[in-house]
Structures are given as C-alpha cells and as structure tokens.
PDB file of N, CA and C in Angstrom:
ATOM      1  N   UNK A 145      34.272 -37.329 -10.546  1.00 67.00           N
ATOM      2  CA  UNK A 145      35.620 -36.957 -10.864  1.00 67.00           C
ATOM      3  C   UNK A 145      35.957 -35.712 -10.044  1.00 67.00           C
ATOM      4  N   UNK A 146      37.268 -36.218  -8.798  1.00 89.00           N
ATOM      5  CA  UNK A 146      37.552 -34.726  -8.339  1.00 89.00           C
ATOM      6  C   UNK A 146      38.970 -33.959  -8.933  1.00 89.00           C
ATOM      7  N   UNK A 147      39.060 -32.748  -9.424  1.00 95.00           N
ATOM      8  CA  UNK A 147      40.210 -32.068  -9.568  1.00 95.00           C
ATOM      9  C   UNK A 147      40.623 -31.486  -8.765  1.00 95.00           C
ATOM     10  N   UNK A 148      42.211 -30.928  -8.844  1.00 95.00           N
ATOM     11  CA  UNK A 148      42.538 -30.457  -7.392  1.00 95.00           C
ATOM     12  C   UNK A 148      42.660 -28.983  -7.166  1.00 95.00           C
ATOM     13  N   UNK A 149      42.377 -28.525  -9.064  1.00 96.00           N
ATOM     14  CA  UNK A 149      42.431 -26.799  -9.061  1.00 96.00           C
ATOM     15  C   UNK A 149      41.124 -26.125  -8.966  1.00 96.00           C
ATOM     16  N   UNK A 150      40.328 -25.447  -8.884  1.00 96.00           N
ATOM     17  CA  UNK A 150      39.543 -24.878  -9.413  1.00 96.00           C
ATOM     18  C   UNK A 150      39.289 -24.201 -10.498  1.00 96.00           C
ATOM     19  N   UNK A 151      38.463 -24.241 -11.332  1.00 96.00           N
ATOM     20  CA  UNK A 151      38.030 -24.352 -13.110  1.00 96.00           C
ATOM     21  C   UNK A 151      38.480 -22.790 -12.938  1.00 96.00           C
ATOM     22  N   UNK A 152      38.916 -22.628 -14.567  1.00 97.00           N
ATOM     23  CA  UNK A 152      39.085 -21.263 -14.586  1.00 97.00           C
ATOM     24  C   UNK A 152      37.744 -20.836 -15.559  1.00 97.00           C
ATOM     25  N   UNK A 153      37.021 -19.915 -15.320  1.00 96.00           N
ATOM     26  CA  UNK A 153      36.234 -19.590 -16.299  1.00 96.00           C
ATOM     27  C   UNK A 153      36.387 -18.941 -17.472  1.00 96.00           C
ATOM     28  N   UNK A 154      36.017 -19.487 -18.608  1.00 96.00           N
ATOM     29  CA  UNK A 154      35.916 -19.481 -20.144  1.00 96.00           C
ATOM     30  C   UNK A 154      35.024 -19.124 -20.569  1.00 96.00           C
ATOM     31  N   UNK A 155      34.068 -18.376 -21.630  1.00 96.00           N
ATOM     32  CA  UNK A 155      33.106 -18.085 -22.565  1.00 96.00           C
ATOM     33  C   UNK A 155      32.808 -19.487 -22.801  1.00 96.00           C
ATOM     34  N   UNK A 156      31.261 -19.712 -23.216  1.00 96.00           N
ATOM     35  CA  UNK A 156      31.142 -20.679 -23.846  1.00 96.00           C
ATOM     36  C   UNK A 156      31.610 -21.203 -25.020  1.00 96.00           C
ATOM     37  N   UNK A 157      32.356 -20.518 -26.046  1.00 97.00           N
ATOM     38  CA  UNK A 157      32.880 -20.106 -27.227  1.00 97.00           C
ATOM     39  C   UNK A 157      34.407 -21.063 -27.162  1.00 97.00           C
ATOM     40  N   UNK A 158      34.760 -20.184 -26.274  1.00 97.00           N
ATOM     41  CA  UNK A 158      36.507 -20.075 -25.747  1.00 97.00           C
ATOM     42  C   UNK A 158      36.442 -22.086 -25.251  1.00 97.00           C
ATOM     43  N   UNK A 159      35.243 -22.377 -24.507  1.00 96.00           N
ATOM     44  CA  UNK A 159      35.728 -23.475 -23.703  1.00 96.00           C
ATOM     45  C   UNK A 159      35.324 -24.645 -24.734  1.00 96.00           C
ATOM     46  N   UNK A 160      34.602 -23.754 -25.421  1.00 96.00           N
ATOM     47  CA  UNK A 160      34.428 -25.626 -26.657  1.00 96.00           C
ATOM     48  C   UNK A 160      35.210 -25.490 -27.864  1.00 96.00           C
ATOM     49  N   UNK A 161      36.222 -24.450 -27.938  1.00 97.00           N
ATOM     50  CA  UNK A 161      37.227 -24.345 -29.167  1.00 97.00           C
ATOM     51  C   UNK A 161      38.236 -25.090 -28.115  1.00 97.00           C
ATOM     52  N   UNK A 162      38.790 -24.885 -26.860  1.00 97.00           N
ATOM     53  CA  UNK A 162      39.798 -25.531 -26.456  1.00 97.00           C
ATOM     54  C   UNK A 162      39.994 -26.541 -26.270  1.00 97.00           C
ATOM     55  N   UNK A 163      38.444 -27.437 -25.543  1.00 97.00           N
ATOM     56  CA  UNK A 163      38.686 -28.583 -25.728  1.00 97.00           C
ATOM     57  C   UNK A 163      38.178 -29.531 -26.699  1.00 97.00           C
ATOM     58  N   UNK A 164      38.035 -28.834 -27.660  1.00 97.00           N
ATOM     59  CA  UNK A 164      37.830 -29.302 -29.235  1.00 97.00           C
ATOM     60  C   UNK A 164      39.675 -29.584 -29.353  1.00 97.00           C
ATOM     61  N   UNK A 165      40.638 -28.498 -29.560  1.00 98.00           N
ATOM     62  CA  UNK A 165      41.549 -28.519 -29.605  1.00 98.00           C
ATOM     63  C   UNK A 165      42.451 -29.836 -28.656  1.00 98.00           C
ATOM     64  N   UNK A 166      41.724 -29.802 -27.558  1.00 98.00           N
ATOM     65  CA  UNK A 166      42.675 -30.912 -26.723  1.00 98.00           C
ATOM     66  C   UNK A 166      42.336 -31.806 -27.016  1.00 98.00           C
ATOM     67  N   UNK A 167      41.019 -32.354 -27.366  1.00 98.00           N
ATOM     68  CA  UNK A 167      40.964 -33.797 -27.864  1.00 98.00           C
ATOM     69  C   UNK A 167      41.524 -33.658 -28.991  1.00 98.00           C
ATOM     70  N   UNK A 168      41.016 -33.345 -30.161  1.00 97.00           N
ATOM     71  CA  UNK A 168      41.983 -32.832 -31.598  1.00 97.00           C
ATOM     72  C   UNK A 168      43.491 -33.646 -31.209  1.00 97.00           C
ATOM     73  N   UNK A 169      44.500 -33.200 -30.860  1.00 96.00           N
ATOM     74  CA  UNK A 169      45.415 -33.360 -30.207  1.00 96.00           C
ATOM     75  C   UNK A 169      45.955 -34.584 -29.308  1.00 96.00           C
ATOM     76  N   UNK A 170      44.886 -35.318 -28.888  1.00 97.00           N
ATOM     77  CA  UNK A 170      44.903 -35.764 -27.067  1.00 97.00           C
ATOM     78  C   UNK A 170      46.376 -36.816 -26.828  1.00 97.00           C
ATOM     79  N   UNK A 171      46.553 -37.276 -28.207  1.00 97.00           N
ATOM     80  CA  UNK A 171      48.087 -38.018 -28.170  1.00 97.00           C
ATOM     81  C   UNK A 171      49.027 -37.683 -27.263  1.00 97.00           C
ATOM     82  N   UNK A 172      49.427 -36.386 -27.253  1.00 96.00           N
ATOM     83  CA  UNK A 172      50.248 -35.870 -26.988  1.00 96.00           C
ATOM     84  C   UNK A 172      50.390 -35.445 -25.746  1.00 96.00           C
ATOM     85  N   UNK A 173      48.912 -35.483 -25.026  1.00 97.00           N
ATOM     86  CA  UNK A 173      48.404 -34.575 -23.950  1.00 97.00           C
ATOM     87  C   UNK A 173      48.628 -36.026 -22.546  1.00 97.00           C
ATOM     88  N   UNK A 174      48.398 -37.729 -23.877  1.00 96.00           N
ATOM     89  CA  UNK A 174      47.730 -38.910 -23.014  1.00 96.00           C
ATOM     90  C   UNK A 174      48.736 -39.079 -21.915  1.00 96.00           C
ATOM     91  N   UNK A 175      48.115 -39.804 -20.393  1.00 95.00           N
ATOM     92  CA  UNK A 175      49.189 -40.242 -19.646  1.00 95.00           C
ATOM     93  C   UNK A 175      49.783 -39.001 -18.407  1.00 95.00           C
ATOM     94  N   UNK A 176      49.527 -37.639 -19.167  1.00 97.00           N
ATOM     95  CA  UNK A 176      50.031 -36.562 -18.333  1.00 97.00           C
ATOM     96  C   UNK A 176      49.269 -36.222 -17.572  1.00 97.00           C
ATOM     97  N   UNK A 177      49.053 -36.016 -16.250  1.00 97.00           N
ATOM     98  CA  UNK A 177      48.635 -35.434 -15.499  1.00 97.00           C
ATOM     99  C   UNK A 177      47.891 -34.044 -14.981  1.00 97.00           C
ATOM    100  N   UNK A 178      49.115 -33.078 -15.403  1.00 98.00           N
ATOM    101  CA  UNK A 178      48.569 -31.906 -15.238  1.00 98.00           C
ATOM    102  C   UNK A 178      49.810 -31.824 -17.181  1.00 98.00           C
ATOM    103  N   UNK A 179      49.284 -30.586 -17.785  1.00 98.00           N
ATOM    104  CA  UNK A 179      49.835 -30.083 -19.449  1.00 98.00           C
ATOM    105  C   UNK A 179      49.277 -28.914 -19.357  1.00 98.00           C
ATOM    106  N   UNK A 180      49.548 -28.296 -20.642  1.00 98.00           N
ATOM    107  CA  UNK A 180      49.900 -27.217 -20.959  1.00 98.00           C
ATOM    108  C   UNK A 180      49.597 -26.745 -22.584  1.00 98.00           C
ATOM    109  N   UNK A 181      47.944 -25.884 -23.068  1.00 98.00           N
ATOM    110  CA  UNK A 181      47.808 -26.373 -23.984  1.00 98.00           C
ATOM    111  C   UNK A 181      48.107 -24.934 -25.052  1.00 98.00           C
ATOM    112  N   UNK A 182      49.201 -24.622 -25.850  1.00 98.00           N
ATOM    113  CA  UNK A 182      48.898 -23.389 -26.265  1.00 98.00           C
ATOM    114  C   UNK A 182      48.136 -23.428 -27.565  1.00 98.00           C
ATOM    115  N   UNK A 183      47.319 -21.977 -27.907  1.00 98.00           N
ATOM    116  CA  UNK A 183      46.294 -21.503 -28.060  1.00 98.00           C
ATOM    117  C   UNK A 183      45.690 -20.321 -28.745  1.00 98.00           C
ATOM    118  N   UNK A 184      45.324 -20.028 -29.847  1.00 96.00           N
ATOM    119  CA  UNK A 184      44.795 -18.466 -29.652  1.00 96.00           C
ATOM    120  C   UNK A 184      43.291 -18.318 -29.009  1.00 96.00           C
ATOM    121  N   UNK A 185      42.938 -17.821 -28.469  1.00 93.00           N
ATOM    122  CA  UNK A 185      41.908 -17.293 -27.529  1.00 93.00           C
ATOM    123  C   UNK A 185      40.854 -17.105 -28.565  1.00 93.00           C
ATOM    124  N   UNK A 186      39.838 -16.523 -28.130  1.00 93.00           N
ATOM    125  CA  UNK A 186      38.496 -16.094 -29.143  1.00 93.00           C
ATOM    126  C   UNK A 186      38.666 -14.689 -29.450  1.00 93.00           C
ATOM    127  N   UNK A 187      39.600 -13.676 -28.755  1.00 95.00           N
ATOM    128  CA  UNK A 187      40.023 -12.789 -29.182  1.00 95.00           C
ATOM    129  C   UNK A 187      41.330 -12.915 -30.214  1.00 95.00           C
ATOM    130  N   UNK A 188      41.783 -13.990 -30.395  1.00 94.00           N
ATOM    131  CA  UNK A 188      42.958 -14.055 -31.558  1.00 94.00           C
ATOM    132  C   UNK A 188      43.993 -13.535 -31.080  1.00 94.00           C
ATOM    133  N   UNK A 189      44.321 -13.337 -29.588  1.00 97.00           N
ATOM    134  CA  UNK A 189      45.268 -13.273 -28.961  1.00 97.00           C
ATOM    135  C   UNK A 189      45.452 -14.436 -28.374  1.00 97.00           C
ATOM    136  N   UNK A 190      47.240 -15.010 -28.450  1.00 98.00           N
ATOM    137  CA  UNK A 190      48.208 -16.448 -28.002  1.00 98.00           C
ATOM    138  C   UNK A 190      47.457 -16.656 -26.608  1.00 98.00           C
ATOM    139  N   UNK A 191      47.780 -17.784 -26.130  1.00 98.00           N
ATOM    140  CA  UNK A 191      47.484 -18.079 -24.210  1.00 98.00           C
ATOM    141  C   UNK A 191      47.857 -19.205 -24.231  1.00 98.00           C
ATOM    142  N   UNK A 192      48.623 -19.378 -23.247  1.00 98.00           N
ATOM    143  CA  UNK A 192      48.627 -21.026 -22.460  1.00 98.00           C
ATOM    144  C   UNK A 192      47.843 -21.030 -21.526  1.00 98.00           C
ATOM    145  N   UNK A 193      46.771 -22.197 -22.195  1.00 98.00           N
ATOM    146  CA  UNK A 193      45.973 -22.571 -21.052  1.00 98.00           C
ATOM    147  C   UNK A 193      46.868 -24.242 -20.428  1.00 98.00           C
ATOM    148  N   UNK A 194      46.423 -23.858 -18.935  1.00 98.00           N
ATOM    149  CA  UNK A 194      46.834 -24.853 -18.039  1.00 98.00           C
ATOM    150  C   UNK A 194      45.699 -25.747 -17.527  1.00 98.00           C
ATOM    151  N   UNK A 195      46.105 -27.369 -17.900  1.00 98.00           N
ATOM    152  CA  UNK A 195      44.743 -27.937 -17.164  1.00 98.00           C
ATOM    153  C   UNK A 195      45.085 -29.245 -16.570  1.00 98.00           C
ATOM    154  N   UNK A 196      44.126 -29.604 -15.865  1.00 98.00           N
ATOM    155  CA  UNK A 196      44.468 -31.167 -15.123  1.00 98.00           C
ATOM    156  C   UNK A 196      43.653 -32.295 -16.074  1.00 98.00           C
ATOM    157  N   UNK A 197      44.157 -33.456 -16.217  1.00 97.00           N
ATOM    158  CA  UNK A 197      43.987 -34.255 -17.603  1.00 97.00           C
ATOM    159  C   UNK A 197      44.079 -35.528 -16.936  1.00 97.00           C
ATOM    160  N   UNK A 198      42.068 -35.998 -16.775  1.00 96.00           N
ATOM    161  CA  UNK A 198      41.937 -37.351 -16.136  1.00 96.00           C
ATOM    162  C   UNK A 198      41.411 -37.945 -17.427  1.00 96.00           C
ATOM    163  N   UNK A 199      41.825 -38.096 -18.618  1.00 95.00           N
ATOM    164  CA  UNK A 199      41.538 -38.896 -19.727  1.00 95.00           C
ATOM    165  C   UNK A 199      41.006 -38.110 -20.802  1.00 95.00           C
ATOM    166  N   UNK A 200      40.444 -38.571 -21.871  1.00 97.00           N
ATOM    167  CA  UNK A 200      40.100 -37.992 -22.840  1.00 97.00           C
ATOM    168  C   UNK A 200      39.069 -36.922 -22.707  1.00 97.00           C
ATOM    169  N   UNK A 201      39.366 -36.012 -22.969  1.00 96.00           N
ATOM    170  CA  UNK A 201      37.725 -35.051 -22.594  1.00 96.00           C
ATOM    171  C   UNK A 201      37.059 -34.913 -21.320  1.00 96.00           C
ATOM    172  N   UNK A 202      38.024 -35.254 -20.309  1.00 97.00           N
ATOM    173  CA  UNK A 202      37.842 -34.704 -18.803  1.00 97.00           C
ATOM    174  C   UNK A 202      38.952 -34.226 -18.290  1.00 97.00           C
ATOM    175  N   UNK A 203      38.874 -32.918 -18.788  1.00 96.00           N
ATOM    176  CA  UNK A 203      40.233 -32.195 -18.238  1.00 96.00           C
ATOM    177  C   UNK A 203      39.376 -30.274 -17.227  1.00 96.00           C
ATOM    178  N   UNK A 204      40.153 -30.211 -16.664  1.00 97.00           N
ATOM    179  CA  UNK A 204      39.830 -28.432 -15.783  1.00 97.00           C
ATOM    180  C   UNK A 204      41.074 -28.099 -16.001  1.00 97.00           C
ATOM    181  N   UNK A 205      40.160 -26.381 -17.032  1.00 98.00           N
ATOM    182  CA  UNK A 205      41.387 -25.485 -17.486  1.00 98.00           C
ATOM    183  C   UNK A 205      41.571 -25.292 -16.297  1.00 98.00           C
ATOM    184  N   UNK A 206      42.873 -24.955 -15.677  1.00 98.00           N
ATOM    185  CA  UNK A 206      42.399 -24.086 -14.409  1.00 98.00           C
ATOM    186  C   UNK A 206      43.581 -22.939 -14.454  1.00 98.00           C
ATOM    187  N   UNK A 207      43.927 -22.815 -15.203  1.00 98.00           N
ATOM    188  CA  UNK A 207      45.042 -21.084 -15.650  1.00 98.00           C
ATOM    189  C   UNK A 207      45.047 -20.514 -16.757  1.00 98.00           C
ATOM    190  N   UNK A 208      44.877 -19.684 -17.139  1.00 98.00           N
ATOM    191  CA  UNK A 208      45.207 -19.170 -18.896  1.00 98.00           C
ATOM    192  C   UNK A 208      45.915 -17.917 -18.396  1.00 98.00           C
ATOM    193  N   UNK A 209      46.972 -18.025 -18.854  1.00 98.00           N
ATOM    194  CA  UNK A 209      48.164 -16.583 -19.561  1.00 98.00           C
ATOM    195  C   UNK A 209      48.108 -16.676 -20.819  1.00 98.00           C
ATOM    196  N   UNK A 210      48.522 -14.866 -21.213  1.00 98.00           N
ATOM    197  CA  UNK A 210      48.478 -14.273 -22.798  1.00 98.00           C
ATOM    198  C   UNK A 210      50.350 -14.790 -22.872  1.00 98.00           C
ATOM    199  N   UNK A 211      50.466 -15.255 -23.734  1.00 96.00           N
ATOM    200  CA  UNK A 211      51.800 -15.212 -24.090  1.00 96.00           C
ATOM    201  C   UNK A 211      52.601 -14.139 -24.989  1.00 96.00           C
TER     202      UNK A 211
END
C-alpha cells in the first residue's frame, strides 16, 4: 500500500486511540479518499487530524492541528 503524504508521527498512545476512533466511526469516513478526523489528543487538547483513507484500518495521519 502506497500513500502519497508522509506519516505524521504520533505516540504510541495517541496513534491507537485515533485509529480506534476512525474505525469506531469508519461509516462516515467510507469511500473518501483523503478526511478529516476531529479529536482530543492524549493531552486533552481538540486537533484535526488529517489522513489518507485506503479502506478500513489503512489510513496515514499525515497532519494534526490544535483547534
């Protein structure tokens, strides 16, 4: 599987709460390409993380902003 961003790096913590969260979710996410997942962080501060989405549970965050 190639993506076209490069991964953004996450805590191990941070990256299995999010995509716990995106599958959780994945309805909403299915079909889209690149989405947009908002979030509180492991610090309990908001973020949109940004990722590319080749099916269920193969997605690369590859942006996070604090909102």
């Amino acid at each position: 599987m190639s993506f076209i961003f490069e991964t953004f790096a996450l805590s191990k913590q941070e990256y299995a709460k999010i995509y716990s969260e995106i599958n959780t979710n994945y309805q909403k996410y299915w079909g889209k390409s690149f989405a947009i997942h908002m979030s509180y962080g492991v610090d309990d501060k908001a973020y949109a993380y940004y990722f590319e989405n080749q099916g269920y549970n193969q997605y690369n965050i590859y942006m996070k902003t604090e909102i």
